[in-house]
């Protein structure tokens, strides 16, 4: 196949880009390329329309190439491309922080910018450790993550994360981490709509971990309120409440990694809002600016900010951390425009209103060949397939490829098909996604 950039006519070589989280040889033998996007759709270089059932990578929540966001980035690029964020500021960076704080839970109005979810996760862990140090408990350095958790790919996030394949090649990475067990319980909870009934007691494991290390050594627990990348694991009813209570009992900070759940995915600004649980720190990225320019953020309880900032002598840098691109003007302009668009179009409410229809549609796949579980909440669903004997993840990869050939982009992790469409999706488009998957499942061995 002759490949070229349809916009420039330049011939493409696939050799040089060593692609991330991709089966490079398999992909390059039969590449799937996207060259244009608008609203709910992508187009391949040959002009074939692909319905986006994954919001890119759980991130384009307002739909693609939305005019107000595009124009805000264009304006900012022409006005001021870059400005340093260390000891110098820029108006659009402050506006972006204010826009994020406006939808953050009460009392969580301090925003630290990074450039990705991975950077947000590592920033949050450093912030938790710095907080305890500032309040006179410097021994609190252990971070507790959870099996099947995903907190990106930097050293801290990989270590606190709990996806074996992501960790096994790299050794311990970061000292002082421990893990809760995953909340996934297929035997008791398969085909649950919304929050599973069983599993709140898995949070009690934190007591065992506290007994092992002693609370005086533990800085924070980091979990995704709804685990996305490991295959859409919805928290059992009462689980997050228990986790919060045990953290409170032992003075441990609770970090919610909301890189996927932030900004409307569950039909509320944050999972914290949807589940009515107040974490101490929230990490976010992706939909913060509709993924139009890389951006991540850590939202802290005001008291965490005040303890670190007010605890240092005047005129000294209080939190020795930050990135060249923290609050980058183009990313910040996209944040302001995106948050305005979310509010104007009430997209978080729209996701909540669409949830019952989406739920009904995805659960209609129960009974199709090889489907062993379906789980959902907000505009997220996971469809778990029985792995092929001796070939884990191949059945879902085949489903992904066949759906792409049939004009629908779905994501897969292991043998789980994950759906997370833009919040602007229409009912007929939900039907098209589900019927495409049904057709593909019927043909898959
Ligand atoms: C919960 C969570 N945390 C962190 C990350 C990492 O984000 P990034 O790929 O922007 O570094 C992701 C990415 O999917 C995520 O889902």
Tab-separated table of C-alpha atoms and ligand atoms in Angstrom:
chain	number	residue	atom	x	y	z
A	1	UNK	CA	0.000	0.000	0.000
A	2	UNK	CA	1.377	3.449	-0.922
A	3	UNK	CA	1.034	5.780	2.046
A	4	UNK	CA	1.006	9.535	1.916
A	5	UNK	CA	-0.075	12.516	3.961
A	6	UNK	CA	-3.315	13.515	2.213
A	7	UNK	CA	-2.889	17.157	3.232
A	8	UNK	CA	0.621	17.596	1.788
A	9	UNK	CA	1.025	14.704	-0.628
A	10	UNK	CA	4.271	13.725	1.175
A	11	UNK	CA	5.090	10.007	0.928
A	12	UNK	CA	5.141	8.352	4.359
A	13	UNK	CA	7.727	6.062	5.873
A	14	UNK	CA	6.542	4.118	8.922
A	15	UNK	CA	10.016	3.004	10.021
A	16	UNK	CA	11.127	5.921	12.145
A	17	UNK	CA	8.250	6.480	14.562
A	18	UNK	CA	8.647	3.873	17.305
A	19	UNK	CA	5.041	3.929	18.353
A	20	UNK	CA	3.850	4.001	21.986
A	21	UNK	CA	1.822	1.146	23.489
A	22	UNK	CA	1.572	-0.399	20.022
A	23	UNK	CA	2.380	-3.795	18.563
A	24	UNK	CA	4.755	-2.029	16.151
A	25	UNK	CA	5.477	-4.881	13.710
A	26	UNK	CA	1.846	-5.978	13.575
A	27	UNK	CA	0.614	-2.404	13.115
A	28	UNK	CA	3.140	-1.428	10.475
A	29	UNK	CA	2.308	-4.516	8.434
A	30	UNK	CA	-1.285	-3.225	8.130
A	31	UNK	CA	-1.483	0.336	9.486
A	32	UNK	CA	-4.675	2.056	10.560
A	33	UNK	CA	-4.225	5.785	10.032
A	34	UNK	CA	-6.419	8.752	10.900
A	35	UNK	CA	-5.932	12.019	9.040
A	36	UNK	CA	-8.896	14.254	9.798
A	37	UNK	CA	-11.494	14.693	12.529
A	38	UNK	CA	-14.690	16.594	13.226
A	39	UNK	CA	-17.423	16.126	15.805
A	40	UNK	CA	-18.065	12.406	16.320
A	41	UNK	CA	-15.897	11.301	13.381
A	42	UNK	CA	-12.415	10.608	12.127
A	43	UNK	CA	-11.480	10.093	8.498
A	44	UNK	CA	-8.696	7.853	7.191
A	45	UNK	CA	-6.201	9.292	4.658
A	46	UNK	CA	-8.293	7.665	1.885
A	47	UNK	CA	-11.364	9.522	3.188
A	48	UNK	CA	-13.169	6.628	4.911
A	49	UNK	CA	-15.387	7.810	7.818
A	50	UNK	CA	-14.745	6.269	11.267
A	51	UNK	CA	-17.209	6.838	14.111
A	52	UNK	CA	-15.189	7.612	17.246
A	53	UNK	CA	-16.492	5.465	20.114
A	54	UNK	CA	-13.423	6.163	22.284
A	55	UNK	CA	-13.096	9.978	22.296
A	56	UNK	CA	-9.657	9.420	20.793
A	57	UNK	CA	-8.140	7.968	23.958
A	58	UNK	CA	-10.840	8.842	26.524
A	59	UNK	CA	-10.078	12.512	26.012
A	60	UNK	CA	-11.992	14.376	23.288
A	61	UNK	CA	-15.124	14.730	25.396
A	62	UNK	CA	-16.632	17.665	23.473
A	63	UNK	CA	-16.092	16.036	20.073
A	64	UNK	CA	-13.353	16.777	17.566
A	65	UNK	CA	-12.101	20.101	16.204
A	66	UNK	CA	-14.696	22.189	18.021
A	67	UNK	CA	-14.565	25.690	16.590
A	68	UNK	CA	-14.269	27.732	19.828
A	69	UNK	CA	-11.348	25.587	20.990
A	70	UNK	CA	-9.602	25.689	17.604
A	71	UNK	CA	-9.980	29.464	17.438
A	72	UNK	CA	-8.759	29.986	21.007
A	73	UNK	CA	-5.578	28.015	20.246
A	74	UNK	CA	-5.046	29.866	16.964
A	75	UNK	CA	-5.497	33.237	18.698
A	76	UNK	CA	-3.116	32.339	21.499
A	77	UNK	CA	-0.477	30.968	19.099
A	78	UNK	CA	-0.502	34.244	17.219
A	79	UNK	CA	-0.504	36.403	20.374
A	80	UNK	CA	2.031	34.732	22.655
A	81	UNK	CA	3.350	31.284	21.779
A	82	UNK	CA	5.187	30.566	25.012
A	83	UNK	CA	6.064	32.223	28.291
A	84	UNK	CA	7.995	30.754	31.235
A	85	UNK	CA	5.973	29.782	34.302
A	86	UNK	CA	8.798	29.987	36.875
A	87	UNK	CA	8.661	33.297	38.764
A	88	UNK	CA	6.914	34.897	35.764
A	89	UNK	CA	3.261	34.375	34.931
A	90	UNK	CA	0.816	34.876	32.096
A	91	UNK	CA	-2.863	35.830	32.182
A	92	UNK	CA	-4.170	32.812	30.267
A	93	UNK	CA	-2.492	30.400	32.718
A	94	UNK	CA	-4.299	32.006	35.657
A	95	UNK	CA	-7.579	32.028	33.713
A	96	UNK	CA	-7.167	28.316	33.019
A	97	UNK	CA	-6.574	27.507	36.707
A	98	UNK	CA	-9.664	29.529	37.650
A	99	UNK	CA	-11.749	27.682	35.033
A	100	UNK	CA	-10.653	24.275	36.374
A	101	UNK	CA	-11.169	25.339	40.004
A	102	UNK	CA	-14.699	26.473	39.119
A	103	UNK	CA	-15.816	22.887	38.453
A	104	UNK	CA	-13.621	21.257	41.132
A	105	UNK	CA	-15.214	20.115	44.404
A	106	UNK	CA	-15.679	22.684	47.212
A	107	UNK	CA	-12.483	23.437	49.104
A	108	UNK	CA	-10.328	22.062	46.255
A	109	UNK	CA	-9.433	25.244	44.441
A	110	UNK	CA	-5.667	25.096	43.987
A	111	UNK	CA	-4.456	23.894	40.584
A	112	UNK	CA	-0.899	22.859	39.660
A	113	UNK	CA	-0.312	22.339	35.938
A	114	UNK	CA	1.612	19.493	34.297
A	115	UNK	CA	1.476	18.274	30.681
A	116	UNK	CA	0.024	14.794	30.855
A	117	UNK	CA	-1.721	12.370	33.145
A	118	UNK	CA	1.587	10.678	33.920
A	119	UNK	CA	3.133	13.936	35.051
A	120	UNK	CA	0.025	14.777	37.061
A	121	UNK	CA	0.290	11.428	38.900
A	122	UNK	CA	3.952	11.876	39.789
A	123	UNK	CA	3.311	15.496	40.783
A	124	UNK	CA	0.462	14.441	43.077
A	125	UNK	CA	2.615	11.858	44.860
A	126	UNK	CA	5.429	14.352	45.396
A	127	UNK	CA	2.887	16.892	46.617
A	128	UNK	CA	1.497	14.420	49.176
A	129	UNK	CA	4.993	13.666	50.500
A	130	UNK	CA	5.892	17.383	50.602
A	131	UNK	CA	2.656	18.109	52.481
A	132	UNK	CA	3.416	15.640	55.259
A	133	UNK	CA	6.954	16.983	55.513
A	134	UNK	CA	5.635	20.538	55.798
A	135	UNK	CA	3.315	19.512	58.601
A	136	UNK	CA	6.082	17.814	60.541
A	137	UNK	CA	5.659	14.155	59.553
A	138	UNK	CA	8.518	13.646	57.079
A	139	UNK	CA	8.485	9.860	57.519
A	140	UNK	CA	5.182	9.613	55.655
A	141	UNK	CA	6.534	8.645	52.256
A	142	UNK	CA	4.928	5.328	51.312
A	143	UNK	CA	2.422	5.438	48.461
A	144	UNK	CA	-0.322	2.815	48.312
A	145	UNK	CA	-1.709	2.045	44.865
A	146	UNK	CA	-3.973	-0.758	43.700
A	147	UNK	CA	-3.672	-3.796	41.489
A	148	UNK	CA	-4.880	-3.027	37.963
A	149	UNK	CA	-4.480	0.700	38.665
A	150	UNK	CA	-3.031	2.881	35.904
A	151	UNK	CA	-1.300	6.138	36.732
A	152	UNK	CA	0.654	6.650	33.559
A	153	UNK	CA	4.168	5.641	32.660
A	154	UNK	CA	6.569	7.808	34.650
A	155	UNK	CA	8.609	6.183	37.411
A	156	UNK	CA	6.212	6.967	40.262
A	157	UNK	CA	3.051	6.238	38.336
A	158	UNK	CA	4.389	2.964	36.979
A	159	UNK	CA	5.416	1.851	40.487
A	160	UNK	CA	2.122	2.867	42.102
A	161	UNK	CA	0.215	1.397	39.162
A	162	UNK	CA	-0.845	-2.202	39.207
A	163	UNK	CA	-0.789	-3.470	35.631
A	164	UNK	CA	1.759	-6.307	35.669
A	165	UNK	CA	2.761	-5.968	32.012
A	166	UNK	CA	3.588	-2.295	32.488
A	167	UNK	CA	5.836	-3.010	35.487
A	168	UNK	CA	7.592	-6.291	34.939
A	169	UNK	CA	10.380	-5.096	32.648
A	170	UNK	CA	11.522	-2.303	34.933
A	171	UNK	CA	12.180	-3.626	38.431
A	172	UNK	CA	11.046	-1.805	41.572
A	173	UNK	CA	11.254	1.714	40.027
A	174	UNK	CA	10.352	3.586	43.232
A	175	UNK	CA	10.953	2.509	46.804
A	176	UNK	CA	8.102	2.526	49.283
A	177	UNK	CA	5.001	1.421	47.409
A	178	UNK	CA	2.389	-1.150	48.303
A	179	UNK	CA	-0.840	-2.179	46.632
A	180	UNK	CA	-4.449	-2.860	47.530
A	181	UNK	CA	-6.128	-5.691	45.660
A	182	UNK	CA	-8.213	-4.870	42.611
A	183	UNK	CA	-11.948	-4.372	43.066
A	184	UNK	CA	-12.717	-6.638	40.121
A	185	UNK	CA	-14.852	-9.641	41.073
A	186	UNK	CA	-16.236	-11.273	37.971
A	187	UNK	CA	-17.730	-14.221	39.827
A	188	UNK	CA	-20.019	-12.060	41.963
A	189	UNK	CA	-20.544	-8.984	39.800
A	190	UNK	CA	-20.671	-10.002	36.113
A	191	UNK	CA	-23.124	-8.035	33.955
A	192	UNK	CA	-23.833	-5.431	36.657
A	193	UNK	CA	-25.322	-2.172	35.425
A	194	UNK	CA	-23.599	0.705	37.231
A	195	UNK	CA	-21.935	0.080	40.591
A	196	UNK	CA	-21.487	-3.576	41.568
A	197	UNK	CA	-23.153	-4.683	44.794
A	198	UNK	CA	-20.227	-6.775	46.036
A	199	UNK	CA	-16.735	-5.717	47.052
A	200	UNK	CA	-16.864	-2.784	49.488
A	201	UNK	CA	-14.884	-4.972	51.870
A	202	UNK	CA	-11.861	-4.914	49.530
A	203	UNK	CA	-11.148	-1.457	50.990
A	204	UNK	CA	-10.521	-3.076	54.393
A	205	UNK	CA	-7.217	-4.322	52.983
A	206	UNK	CA	-5.902	-0.844	53.652
A	207	UNK	CA	-6.027	-1.687	57.377
A	208	UNK	CA	-3.728	-4.658	56.736
A	209	UNK	CA	-1.303	-2.422	54.805
A	210	UNK	CA	-1.411	0.190	57.581
A	211	UNK	CA	-0.714	-2.488	60.177
A	212	UNK	CA	2.247	-3.703	58.125
A	213	UNK	CA	3.953	-0.349	57.492
A	214	UNK	CA	2.448	1.799	60.271
A	215	UNK	CA	0.380	4.837	59.379
A	216	UNK	CA	3.234	7.134	60.406
A	217	UNK	CA	5.084	6.001	57.269
A	218	UNK	CA	2.246	6.240	54.738
A	219	UNK	CA	1.727	9.420	52.709
A	220	UNK	CA	-1.165	8.622	50.411
A	221	UNK	CA	-3.415	6.139	48.704
A	222	UNK	CA	-3.785	6.696	44.957
A	223	UNK	CA	-6.637	5.073	43.052
A	224	UNK	CA	-8.716	5.704	39.987
A	225	UNK	CA	-12.258	6.071	41.322
A	226	UNK	CA	-13.257	4.117	38.219
A	227	UNK	CA	-10.328	2.182	36.767
A	228	UNK	CA	-10.280	2.856	33.037
A	229	UNK	CA	-7.154	1.594	31.332
A	230	UNK	CA	-7.272	-1.829	33.017
A	231	UNK	CA	-10.656	-2.416	31.467
A	232	UNK	CA	-13.417	-0.273	33.030
A	233	UNK	CA	-13.688	-1.429	36.646
A	234	UNK	CA	-16.568	0.339	38.381
A	235	UNK	CA	-16.136	0.772	42.165
A	236	UNK	CA	-18.425	-1.458	44.225
A	237	UNK	CA	-21.087	0.370	46.216
A	238	UNK	CA	-19.573	1.609	49.482
A	239	UNK	CA	-15.955	0.888	48.482
A	240	UNK	CA	-14.777	4.470	47.997
A	241	UNK	CA	-16.594	5.563	51.176
A	242	UNK	CA	-14.680	2.923	53.145
A	243	UNK	CA	-11.387	3.898	51.593
A	244	UNK	CA	-12.037	7.530	52.517
A	245	UNK	CA	-12.934	6.601	56.100
A	246	UNK	CA	-9.816	4.447	56.613
A	247	UNK	CA	-7.578	7.163	55.134
A	248	UNK	CA	-9.148	9.694	57.512
A	249	UNK	CA	-8.688	7.402	60.481
A	250	UNK	CA	-4.942	7.144	59.814
A	251	UNK	CA	-4.134	10.619	58.480
A	252	UNK	CA	-3.432	9.273	54.982
A	253	UNK	CA	-4.169	11.446	51.947
A	254	UNK	CA	-6.543	10.079	49.328
A	255	UNK	CA	-5.586	10.858	45.724
A	256	UNK	CA	-8.195	10.259	43.031
A	257	UNK	CA	-6.627	9.811	39.617
A	258	UNK	CA	-9.342	11.334	37.464
A	259	UNK	CA	-7.396	11.499	34.218
A	260	UNK	CA	-10.240	9.583	32.554
A	261	UNK	CA	-13.165	10.356	34.856
A	262	UNK	CA	-12.500	14.111	35.049
A	263	UNK	CA	-14.674	16.486	33.033
A	264	UNK	CA	-17.890	14.673	32.393
A	265	UNK	CA	-17.085	11.056	31.599
A	266	UNK	CA	-19.345	9.839	34.420
A	267	UNK	CA	-22.009	12.491	33.865
A	268	UNK	CA	-20.557	14.875	36.472
A	269	UNK	CA	-17.527	17.178	36.548
A	270	UNK	CA	-15.520	14.558	38.450
A	271	UNK	CA	-16.046	11.044	39.783
A	272	UNK	CA	-15.601	12.671	43.198
A	273	UNK	CA	-18.757	14.670	42.446
A	274	UNK	CA	-20.660	11.691	41.078
A	275	UNK	CA	-19.816	9.442	44.042
A	276	UNK	CA	-19.962	12.320	46.527
A	277	UNK	CA	-16.577	11.458	48.027
A	278	UNK	CA	-14.048	14.163	48.716
A	279	UNK	CA	-10.468	13.174	47.955
A	280	UNK	CA	-7.551	15.342	49.111
A	281	UNK	CA	-5.958	15.557	45.683
A	282	UNK	CA	-7.340	15.001	42.173
A	283	UNK	CA	-5.184	14.389	39.121
A	284	UNK	CA	-6.616	15.149	35.700
A	285	UNK	CA	-5.535	15.630	32.064
A	286	UNK	CA	-7.110	14.550	28.751
A	287	UNK	CA	-10.556	16.235	28.609
A	288	UNK	CA	-9.336	19.226	30.653
A	289	UNK	CA	-8.876	20.941	27.275
A	290	UNK	CA	-10.500	18.362	25.025
A	291	UNK	CA	-7.009	16.937	24.404
A	292	UNK	CA	-6.331	19.679	21.880
A	293	UNK	CA	-2.899	20.479	23.381
A	294	UNK	CA	-1.093	18.279	25.956
A	295	UNK	CA	-2.097	19.300	29.495
A	296	UNK	CA	-2.402	17.710	32.921
A	297	UNK	CA	-3.263	19.167	36.309
A	298	UNK	CA	-3.251	18.391	40.008
A	299	UNK	CA	-6.104	19.866	42.001
A	300	UNK	CA	-5.335	20.108	45.713
A	301	UNK	CA	-7.379	20.782	48.781
A	302	UNK	CA	-6.754	24.420	49.724
A	303	UNK	CA	-5.282	23.327	53.060
A	304	UNK	CA	-2.655	21.185	51.305
A	305	UNK	CA	-1.580	24.180	49.263
A	306	UNK	CA	-1.611	26.463	52.297
A	307	UNK	CA	0.414	24.063	54.440
A	308	UNK	CA	3.170	23.769	51.832
A	309	UNK	CA	3.130	27.378	50.679
A	310	UNK	CA	2.700	29.085	54.050
A	311	UNK	CA	5.152	26.710	55.701
A	312	UNK	CA	8.139	28.040	53.751
A	313	UNK	CA	10.017	31.270	54.483
A	314	UNK	CA	8.826	34.246	52.447
A	315	UNK	CA	10.666	34.677	49.159
A	316	UNK	CA	11.701	31.013	48.863
A	317	UNK	CA	10.214	28.543	46.387
A	318	UNK	CA	7.851	26.448	48.483
A	319	UNK	CA	7.240	23.415	46.212
A	320	UNK	CA	10.383	22.625	44.248
A	321	UNK	CA	8.636	21.055	41.306
A	322	UNK	CA	7.313	22.142	37.889
A	323	UNK	CA	7.738	21.768	34.155
A	324	UNK	CA	8.932	24.099	31.392
A	325	UNK	CA	5.479	23.701	29.897
A	326	UNK	CA	3.389	23.922	33.109
A	327	UNK	CA	0.407	26.071	32.133
A	328	UNK	CA	1.611	26.381	28.518
A	329	UNK	CA	-0.285	29.284	26.917
A	330	UNK	CA	-1.740	27.210	24.050
A	331	UNK	CA	-2.870	24.434	26.390
A	332	UNK	CA	-4.247	27.010	28.820
A	333	UNK	CA	-6.186	28.806	26.071
A	334	UNK	CA	-7.665	25.443	25.119
A	335	UNK	CA	-8.642	24.824	28.772
A	336	UNK	CA	-10.547	28.101	29.016
A	337	UNK	CA	-12.384	27.527	25.722
A	338	UNK	CA	-13.133	23.875	26.539
A	339	UNK	CA	-14.511	24.566	29.997
A	340	UNK	CA	-16.721	27.311	28.531
A	341	UNK	CA	-17.997	24.915	25.882
A	342	UNK	CA	-18.706	22.193	28.462
A	343	UNK	CA	-20.754	24.700	30.482
A	344	UNK	CA	-22.601	26.254	27.532
A	345	UNK	CA	-23.612	22.896	26.079
A	346	UNK	CA	-24.177	21.338	29.531
A	347	UNK	CA	-22.215	18.325	28.325
A	348	UNK	CA	-21.751	16.741	31.761
A	349	UNK	CA	-25.533	16.703	32.260
A	350	UNK	CA	-25.970	15.430	28.720
A	351	UNK	CA	-23.726	12.453	29.486
A	352	UNK	CA	-25.810	11.688	32.564
A	353	UNK	CA	-29.049	11.906	30.561
A	354	UNK	CA	-27.677	9.628	27.847
A	355	UNK	CA	-26.423	7.052	30.377
A	356	UNK	CA	-29.603	4.889	30.580
A	357	UNK	CA	-29.836	4.597	26.788
A	358	UNK	CA	-26.122	3.805	26.500
A	359	UNK	CA	-26.396	1.272	29.340
A	360	UNK	CA	-29.343	-0.496	27.732
A	361	UNK	CA	-27.606	-0.575	24.360
A	362	UNK	CA	-24.291	-2.020	25.573
A	363	UNK	CA	-25.962	-4.582	27.826
A	364	UNK	CA	-27.912	-5.854	24.808
A	365	UNK	CA	-24.597	-7.505	23.840
A	366	UNK	CA	-25.024	-9.975	26.723
A	367	UNK	CA	-25.338	-13.432	25.192
A	368	UNK	CA	-23.190	-12.637	22.143
A	369	UNK	CA	-20.345	-15.081	21.494
A	370	UNK	CA	-17.416	-14.944	23.956
A	371	UNK	CA	-18.874	-12.064	26.022
A	372	UNK	CA	-18.243	-12.862	29.714
A	373	UNK	CA	-19.037	-9.477	31.284
A	374	UNK	CA	-20.392	-6.031	30.474
A	375	UNK	CA	-19.963	-3.097	32.849
A	376	UNK	CA	-20.842	0.567	32.513
A	377	UNK	CA	-21.252	3.944	34.139
A	378	UNK	CA	-21.738	7.406	32.661
A	379	UNK	CA	-20.576	7.192	29.055
A	380	UNK	CA	-18.074	4.397	29.661
A	381	UNK	CA	-18.510	0.708	29.067
A	382	UNK	CA	-16.306	-2.369	29.166
A	383	UNK	CA	-17.194	-5.516	27.228
A	384	UNK	CA	-15.047	-8.381	28.419
A	385	UNK	CA	-14.344	-11.302	26.109
A	386	UNK	CA	-13.187	-14.780	27.013
A	387	UNK	CA	-9.482	-14.853	26.054
A	388	UNK	CA	-8.435	-17.326	23.366
A	389	UNK	CA	-6.593	-20.223	24.992
A	390	UNK	CA	-2.871	-19.438	24.950
A	391	UNK	CA	-3.402	-16.122	23.140
A	392	UNK	CA	-4.549	-13.470	25.603
A	393	UNK	CA	-5.637	-10.106	24.133
A	394	UNK	CA	-5.729	-11.409	20.540
A	395	UNK	CA	-9.503	-11.753	20.393
A	396	UNK	CA	-10.010	-8.134	21.479
A	397	UNK	CA	-7.283	-6.957	19.075
A	398	UNK	CA	-9.128	-8.715	16.264
A	399	UNK	CA	-12.384	-7.083	17.397
A	400	UNK	CA	-10.675	-3.667	17.381
A	401	UNK	CA	-9.345	-4.204	13.841
A	402	UNK	CA	-12.653	-5.529	12.490
A	403	UNK	CA	-14.595	-2.653	14.052
A	404	UNK	CA	-12.129	-0.214	12.452
A	405	UNK	CA	-12.679	-1.887	9.091
A	406	UNK	CA	-16.419	-1.547	9.697
A	407	UNK	CA	-16.053	2.182	10.442
A	408	UNK	CA	-16.062	2.343	14.269
A	409	UNK	CA	-13.079	3.100	16.518
A	410	UNK	CA	-13.145	1.120	19.776
A	411	UNK	CA	-10.360	0.668	22.307
A	412	UNK	CA	-9.209	-2.568	23.850
A	413	UNK	CA	-7.060	-3.568	26.814
A	414	UNK	CA	-6.295	-7.240	27.307
A	415	UNK	CA	-9.540	-8.894	26.162
A	416	UNK	CA	-11.773	-6.007	27.134
A	417	UNK	CA	-13.357	-3.711	24.556
A	418	UNK	CA	-13.688	-0.237	26.071
A	419	UNK	CA	-16.156	2.397	24.883
A	420	UNK	CA	-15.970	6.059	25.922
A	421	UNK	CA	-17.587	8.145	23.183
A	422	UNK	CA	-17.594	11.937	23.045
A	423	UNK	CA	-20.344	13.332	25.270
A	424	UNK	CA	-22.087	14.734	22.172
A	425	UNK	CA	-22.943	11.247	20.876
A	426	UNK	CA	-26.487	10.782	19.539
A	427	UNK	CA	-28.700	7.748	20.195
A	428	UNK	CA	-28.481	6.580	16.576
A	429	UNK	CA	-24.688	6.670	16.834
A	430	UNK	CA	-24.798	4.594	20.034
A	431	UNK	CA	-26.898	2.068	18.099
A	432	UNK	CA	-24.367	2.055	15.264
A	433	UNK	CA	-21.467	1.417	17.660
A	434	UNK	CA	-23.277	-1.428	19.410
A	435	UNK	CA	-24.553	-3.058	16.205
A	436	UNK	CA	-21.082	-2.872	14.654
A	437	UNK	CA	-19.606	-4.636	17.696
A	438	UNK	CA	-22.421	-7.218	17.607
A	439	UNK	CA	-21.726	-7.943	13.936
A	440	UNK	CA	-17.996	-8.269	14.611
A	441	UNK	CA	-18.502	-10.560	17.637
A	442	UNK	CA	-20.611	-12.877	15.469
A	443	UNK	CA	-17.726	-13.305	13.031
A	444	UNK	CA	-14.921	-13.691	15.609
A	445	UNK	CA	-13.686	-17.152	16.468
B	1	LIG	C1	-6.094	7.147	35.198
B	1	LIG	C2	-4.950	7.559	34.332
B	1	LIG	N1	-3.883	8.139	34.876
B	1	LIG	C3	-2.840	8.541	34.142
B	1	LIG	C4	-2.832	8.369	32.788
B	1	LIG	C5	-1.653	8.791	31.987
B	1	LIG	O1	-1.945	9.875	31.186
B	1	LIG	P1	-0.965	10.292	29.992
B	1	LIG	O2	-1.042	9.221	28.964
B	1	LIG	O3	-1.517	11.626	29.555
B	1	LIG	O4	0.400	10.445	30.582
B	1	LIG	C6	-3.926	7.783	32.159
B	1	LIG	C7	-3.958	7.587	30.696
B	1	LIG	O5	-4.823	6.944	30.148
B	1	LIG	C8	-5.017	7.353	32.947
B	1	LIG	O6	-6.074	6.745	32.410
